[in-house]
Each structure stands twice: as structure tokens, then as C-alpha cells.
mmCIF file of C-alpha atoms in Angstrom:
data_model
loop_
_atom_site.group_PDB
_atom_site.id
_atom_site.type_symbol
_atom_site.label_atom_id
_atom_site.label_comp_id
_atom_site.label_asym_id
_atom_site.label_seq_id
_atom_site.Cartn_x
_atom_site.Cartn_y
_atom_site.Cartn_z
ATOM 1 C CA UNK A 523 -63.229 147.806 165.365
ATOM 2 C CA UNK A 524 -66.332 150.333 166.436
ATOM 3 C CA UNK A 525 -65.825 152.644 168.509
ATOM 4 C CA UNK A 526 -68.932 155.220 167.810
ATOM 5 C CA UNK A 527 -71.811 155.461 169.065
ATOM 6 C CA UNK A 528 -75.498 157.904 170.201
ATOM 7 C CA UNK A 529 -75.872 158.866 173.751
ATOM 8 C CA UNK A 530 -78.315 160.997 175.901
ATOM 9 C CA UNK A 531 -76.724 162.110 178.462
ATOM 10 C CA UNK A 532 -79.528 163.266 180.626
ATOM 11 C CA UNK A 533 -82.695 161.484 179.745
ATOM 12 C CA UNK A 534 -86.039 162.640 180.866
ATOM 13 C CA UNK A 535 -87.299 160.020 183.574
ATOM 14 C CA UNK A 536 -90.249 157.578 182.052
ATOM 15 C CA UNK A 537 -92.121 154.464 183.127
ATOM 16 C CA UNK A 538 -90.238 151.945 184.463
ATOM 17 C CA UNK A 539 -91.928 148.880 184.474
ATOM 18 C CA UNK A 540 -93.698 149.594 180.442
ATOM 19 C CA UNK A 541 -91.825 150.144 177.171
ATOM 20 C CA UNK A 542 -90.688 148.866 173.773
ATOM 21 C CA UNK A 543 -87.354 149.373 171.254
ATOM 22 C CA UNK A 544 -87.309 148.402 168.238
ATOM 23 C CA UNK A 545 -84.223 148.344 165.685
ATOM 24 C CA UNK A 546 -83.357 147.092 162.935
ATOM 25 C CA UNK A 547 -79.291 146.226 162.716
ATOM 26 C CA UNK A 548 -76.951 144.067 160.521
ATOM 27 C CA UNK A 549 -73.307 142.764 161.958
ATOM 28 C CA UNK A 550 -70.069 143.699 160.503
ATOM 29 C CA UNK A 551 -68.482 141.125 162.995
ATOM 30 C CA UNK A 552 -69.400 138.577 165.296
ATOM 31 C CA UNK A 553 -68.076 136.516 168.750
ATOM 32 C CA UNK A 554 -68.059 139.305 170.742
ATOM 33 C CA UNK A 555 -69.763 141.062 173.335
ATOM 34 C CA UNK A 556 -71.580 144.076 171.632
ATOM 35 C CA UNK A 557 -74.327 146.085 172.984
ATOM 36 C CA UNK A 558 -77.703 147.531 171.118
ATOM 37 C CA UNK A 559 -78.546 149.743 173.616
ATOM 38 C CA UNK A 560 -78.047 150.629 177.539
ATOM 39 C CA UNK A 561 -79.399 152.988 180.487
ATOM 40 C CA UNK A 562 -76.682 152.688 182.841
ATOM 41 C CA UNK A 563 -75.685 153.452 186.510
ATOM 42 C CA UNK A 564 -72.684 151.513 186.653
ATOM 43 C CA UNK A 565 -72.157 147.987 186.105
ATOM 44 C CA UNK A 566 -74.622 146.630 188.411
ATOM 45 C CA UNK A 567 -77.266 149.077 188.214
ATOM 46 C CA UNK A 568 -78.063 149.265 184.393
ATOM 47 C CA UNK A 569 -80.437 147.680 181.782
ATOM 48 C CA UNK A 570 -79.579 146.621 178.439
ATOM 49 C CA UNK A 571 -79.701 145.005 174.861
ATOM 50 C CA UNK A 572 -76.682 142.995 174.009
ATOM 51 C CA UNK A 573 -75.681 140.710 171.342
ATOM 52 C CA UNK A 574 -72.710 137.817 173.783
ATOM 53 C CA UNK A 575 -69.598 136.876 172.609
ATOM 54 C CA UNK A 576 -71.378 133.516 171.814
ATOM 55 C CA UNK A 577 -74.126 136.200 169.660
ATOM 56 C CA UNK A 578 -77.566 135.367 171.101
ATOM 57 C CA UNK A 579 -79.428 138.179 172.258
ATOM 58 C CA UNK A 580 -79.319 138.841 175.572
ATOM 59 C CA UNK A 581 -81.859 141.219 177.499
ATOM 60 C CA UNK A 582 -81.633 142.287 181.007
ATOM 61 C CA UNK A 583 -81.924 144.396 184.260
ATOM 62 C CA UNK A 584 -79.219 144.469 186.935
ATOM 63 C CA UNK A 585 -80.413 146.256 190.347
ATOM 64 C CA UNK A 586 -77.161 146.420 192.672
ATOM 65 C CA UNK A 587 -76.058 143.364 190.670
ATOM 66 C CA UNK A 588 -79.132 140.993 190.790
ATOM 67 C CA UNK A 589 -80.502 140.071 188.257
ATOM 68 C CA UNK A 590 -84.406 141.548 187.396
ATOM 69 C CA UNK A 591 -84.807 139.878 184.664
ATOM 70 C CA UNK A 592 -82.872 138.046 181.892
ATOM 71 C CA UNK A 593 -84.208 136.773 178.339
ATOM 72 C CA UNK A 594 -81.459 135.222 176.198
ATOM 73 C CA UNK A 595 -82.025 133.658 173.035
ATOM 74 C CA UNK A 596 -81.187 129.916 171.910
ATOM 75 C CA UNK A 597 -80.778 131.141 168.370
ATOM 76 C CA UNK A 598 -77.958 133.193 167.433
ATOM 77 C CA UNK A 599 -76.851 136.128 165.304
ATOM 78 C CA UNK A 600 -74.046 135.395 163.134
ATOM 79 C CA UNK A 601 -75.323 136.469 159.024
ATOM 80 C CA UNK A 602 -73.368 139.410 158.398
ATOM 81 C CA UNK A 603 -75.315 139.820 155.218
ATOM 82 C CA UNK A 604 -78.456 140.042 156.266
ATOM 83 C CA UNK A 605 -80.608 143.330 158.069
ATOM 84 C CA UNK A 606 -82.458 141.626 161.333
ATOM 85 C CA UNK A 607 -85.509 143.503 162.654
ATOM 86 C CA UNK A 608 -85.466 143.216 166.779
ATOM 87 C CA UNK A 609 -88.287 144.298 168.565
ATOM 88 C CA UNK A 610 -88.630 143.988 172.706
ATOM 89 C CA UNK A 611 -91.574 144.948 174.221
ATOM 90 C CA UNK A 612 -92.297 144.733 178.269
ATOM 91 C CA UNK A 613 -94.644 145.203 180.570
ATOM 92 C CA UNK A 614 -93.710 144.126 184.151
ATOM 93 C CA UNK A 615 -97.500 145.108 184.997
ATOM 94 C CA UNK A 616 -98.877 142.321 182.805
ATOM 95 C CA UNK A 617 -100.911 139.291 184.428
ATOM 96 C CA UNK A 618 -99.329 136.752 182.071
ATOM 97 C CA UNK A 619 -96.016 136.409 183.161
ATOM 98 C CA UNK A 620 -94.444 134.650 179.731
ATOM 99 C CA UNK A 621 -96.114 138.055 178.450
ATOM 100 C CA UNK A 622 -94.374 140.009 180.412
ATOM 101 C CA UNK A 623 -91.323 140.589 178.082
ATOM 102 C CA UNK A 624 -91.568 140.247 174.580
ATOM 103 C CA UNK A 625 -88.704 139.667 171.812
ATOM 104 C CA UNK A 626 -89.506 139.787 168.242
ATOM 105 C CA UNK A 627 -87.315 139.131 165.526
ATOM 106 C CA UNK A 628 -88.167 139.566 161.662
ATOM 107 C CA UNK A 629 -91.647 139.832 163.073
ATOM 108 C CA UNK A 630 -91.529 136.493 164.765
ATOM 109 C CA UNK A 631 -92.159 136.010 168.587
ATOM 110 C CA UNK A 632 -88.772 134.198 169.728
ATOM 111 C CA UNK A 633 -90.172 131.162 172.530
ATOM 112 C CA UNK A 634 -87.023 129.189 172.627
ATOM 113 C CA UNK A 635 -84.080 130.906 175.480
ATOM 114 C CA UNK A 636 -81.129 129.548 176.531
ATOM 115 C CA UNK A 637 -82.085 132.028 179.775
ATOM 116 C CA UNK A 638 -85.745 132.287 180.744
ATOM 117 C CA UNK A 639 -85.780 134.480 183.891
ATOM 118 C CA UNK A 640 -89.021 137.221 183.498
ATOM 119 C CA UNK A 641 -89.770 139.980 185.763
ATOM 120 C CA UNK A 642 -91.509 139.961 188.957
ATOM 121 C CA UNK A 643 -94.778 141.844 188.551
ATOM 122 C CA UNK A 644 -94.553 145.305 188.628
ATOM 123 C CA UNK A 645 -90.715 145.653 189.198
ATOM 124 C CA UNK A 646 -89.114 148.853 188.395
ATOM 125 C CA UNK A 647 -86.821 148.290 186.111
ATOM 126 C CA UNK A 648 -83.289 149.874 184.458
ATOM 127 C CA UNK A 649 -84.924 151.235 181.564
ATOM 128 C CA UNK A 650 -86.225 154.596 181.900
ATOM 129 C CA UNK A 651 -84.755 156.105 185.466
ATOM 130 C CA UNK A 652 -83.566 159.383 183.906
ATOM 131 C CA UNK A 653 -81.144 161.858 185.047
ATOM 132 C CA UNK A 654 -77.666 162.788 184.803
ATOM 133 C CA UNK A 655 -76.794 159.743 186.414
ATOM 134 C CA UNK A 656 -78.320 157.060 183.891
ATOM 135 C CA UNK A 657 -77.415 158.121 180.649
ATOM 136 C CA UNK A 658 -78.655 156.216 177.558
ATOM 137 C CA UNK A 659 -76.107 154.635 175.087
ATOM 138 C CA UNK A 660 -77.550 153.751 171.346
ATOM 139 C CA UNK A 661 -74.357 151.300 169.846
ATOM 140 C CA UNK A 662 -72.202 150.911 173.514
ATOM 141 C CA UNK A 663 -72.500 149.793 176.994
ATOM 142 C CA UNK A 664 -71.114 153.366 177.871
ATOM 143 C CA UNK A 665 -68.586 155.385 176.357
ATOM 144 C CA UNK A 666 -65.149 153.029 176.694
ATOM 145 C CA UNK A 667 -66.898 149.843 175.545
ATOM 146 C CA UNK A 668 -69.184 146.944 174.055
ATOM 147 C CA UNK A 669 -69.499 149.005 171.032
ATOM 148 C CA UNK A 670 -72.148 147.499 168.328
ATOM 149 C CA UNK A 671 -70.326 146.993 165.396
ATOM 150 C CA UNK A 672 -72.522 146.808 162.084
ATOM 151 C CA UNK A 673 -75.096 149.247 160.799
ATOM 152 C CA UNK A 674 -78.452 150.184 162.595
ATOM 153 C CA UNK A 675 -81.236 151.835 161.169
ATOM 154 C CA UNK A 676 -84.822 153.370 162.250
ATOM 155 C CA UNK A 677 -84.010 152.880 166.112
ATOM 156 C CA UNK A 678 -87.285 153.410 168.324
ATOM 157 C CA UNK A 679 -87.156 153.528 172.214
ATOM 158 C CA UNK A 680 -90.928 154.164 172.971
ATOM 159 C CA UNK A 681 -91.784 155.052 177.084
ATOM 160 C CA UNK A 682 -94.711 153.807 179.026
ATOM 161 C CA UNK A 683 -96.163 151.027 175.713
ATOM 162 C CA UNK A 684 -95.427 147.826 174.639
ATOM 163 C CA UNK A 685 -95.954 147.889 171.420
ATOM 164 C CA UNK A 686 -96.404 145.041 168.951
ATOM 165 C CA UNK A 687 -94.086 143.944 165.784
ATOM 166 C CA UNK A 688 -96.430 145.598 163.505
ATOM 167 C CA UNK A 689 -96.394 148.550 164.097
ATOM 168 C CA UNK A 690 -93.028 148.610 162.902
ATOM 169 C CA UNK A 691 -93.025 146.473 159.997
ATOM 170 C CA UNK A 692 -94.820 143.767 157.954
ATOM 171 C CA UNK A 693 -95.017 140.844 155.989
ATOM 172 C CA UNK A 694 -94.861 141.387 152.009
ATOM 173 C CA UNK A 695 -97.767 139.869 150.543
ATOM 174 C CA UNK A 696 -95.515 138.688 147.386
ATOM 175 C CA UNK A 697 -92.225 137.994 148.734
ATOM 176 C CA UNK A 698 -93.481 136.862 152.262
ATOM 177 C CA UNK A 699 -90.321 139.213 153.645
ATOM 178 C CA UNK A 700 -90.603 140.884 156.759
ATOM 179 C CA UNK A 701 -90.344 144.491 155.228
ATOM 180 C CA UNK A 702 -89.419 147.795 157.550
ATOM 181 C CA UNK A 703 -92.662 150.421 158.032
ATOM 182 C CA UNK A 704 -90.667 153.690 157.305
ATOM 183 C CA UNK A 705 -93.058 155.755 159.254
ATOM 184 C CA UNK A 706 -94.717 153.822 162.083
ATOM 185 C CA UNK A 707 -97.740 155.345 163.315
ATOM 186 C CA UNK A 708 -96.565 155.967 167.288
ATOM 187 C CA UNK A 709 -98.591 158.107 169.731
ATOM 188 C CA UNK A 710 -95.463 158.937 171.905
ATOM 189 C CA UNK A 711 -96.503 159.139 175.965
ATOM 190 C CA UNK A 712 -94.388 159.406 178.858
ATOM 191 C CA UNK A 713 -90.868 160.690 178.244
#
């Protein structure tokens, strides 16, 4: 079972309502609860990247326990041979609301969720707070817990951008494989 996992443990306040991460991860196991990546408060105050027990991806914002926004997958997670490229991008300012957040996987927009619930415009979310108080967890909900367990590589939290798929990675013209960009050309802003 995992139990390791990268932490900040006082992040730099950033834009709250504008940002992208972008991994690329491959299970060891599946059919449980494992978590990507979190900014936490507590357990109602957090946001978060999780793979569920049932392993769609899950991504959300709790704010004193309501929900801000939810975007779960249909399709699930379960080849533990193969490297998966995620990418979610959001940007609560954005007119369009279905535009709003963004999930990529192998370079493909996902448009089919079990859970469909976008942010209101504008909203502050859980990502990027800052402090002390809301550290940020790379492999675990927090230290005890929801560890990720598999192998990540060439993890990206970007502030204040939502970035597309390409800038992390692309198509191979011969194999017509979604291929990792080693060194993605990022103009870093906010924190």
C-alpha cells in the first residue's frame, strides 16, 4: 500500500478562480479512493483531484462542505499498464459555462460525466488560497490518507492560466500516440 507522498506546506497564495495541472500517472492498484492532488483546510474546505473507489476521476471544490463544483468522469481508470496523461484546466471567469472547467485525458477533451456540476462564475475556489493553513498534497488527501498509489511523472500545477493539452504533449505523427512534451514552454504568473 502507498503511503508517500510531496507536500508544500505553506504555499504562496495565487488566483483562485484560474489555473491548470497537468500529470501524467499510471496505477499500481485500483477500487479505491486515491487522490492526485489536494489544497486542503479540512475536510470541507479543500479542493482536489481524486481517482473513487469506483476509479473515475473526480474533480472538486468543497467551501464549508458545499459543493463548488464537481466534474466526475463516466469513464474509468482501471489499466495498470498503461501511463494516462490528465490535464484540468479552469477558469471560473469564463462566459461559457461548459468551458469553465476543462479535463483532458491522453489529449482528449472528456464530455461524458457521471457528475456535471460547473462553477458559478467567478467563484473563488479551493485551489490556490495559500498559507500555513492550506497546504498542498502531490500523491494524498493530507498526510494520514488517500494516498495515490502508482507512479507519476512531469506534475505541473500552473497559477492564474488555463492552459490547453498541448502545451503539454502531442500527437505522434507516425504512431498517432499521445506522446509527453518533456519541456513545455510555460510562462509561469501568479504564485
Amino acid at each position: 500500500m502507498a503511503s508517500t507522498y510531496l507536500t508544500n506546506t505553506n504555499p504562496t497564495a495565487g488566483n483562485r478562480t484560474k489555473g491548470t495541472i497537468s500529470v501524467w500517472f499510471k496505477r499500481g492498484n485500483i477500487s479505491s479512493s486515491q487522490y492526485l492532488y489536494s489544497e486542503r483546510y479540512d475536510n470541507n474546505n479543500m479542493g482536489f483531484i481524486e481517482l473513487k473507489s469506483n476509479d473515475q476521476l473526480n474533480f472538486q471544490s468543497l467551501d464549508g462542505g458545499n459543493t463548488q463544483v464537481q466534474i466526475q468522469t463516466n469513464r474509468v481508470f482501471r489499466d495498470t499498464n498503461a501511463w494516462y496523461h490528465l490535464v484540468v484546466a479552469w477558469d471560473t471567469t469564463d462566459s461559457t459555462v461548459a468551458d469553465r472547467v476543462k479535463i483532458y485525458i491522453n489529449g482528449v477533451r472528456e464530455t461524458s460525466f457521471a457528475v456535471n456540476s460547473p462553477p458559478n462564475s467567478s467563484i473563488n475556489l479551493y485551489f490556490g488560497v495559500g498559507s500555513s493553513s492550506y497546504p498542498l498534497f502531490i500523491g494524498s488527501q493530507k498526510t494520514s490518507s488517500g494516498f495515490f498509489d502508482g507512479s507519476m511523472s512531469h506534475f505541473h500545477r500552473v497559477d492564474n492560466q488555463q492552459l490547453a493539452q498541448t502545451v503539454f504533449g502531442s500527437t505522434d505523427n507516425t504512431t498517432g500516440e499521445w506522446k509527453i512534451n518533456t519541456s513545455p514552454s510555460i510562462s509561469y504568473t501568479g504564485s
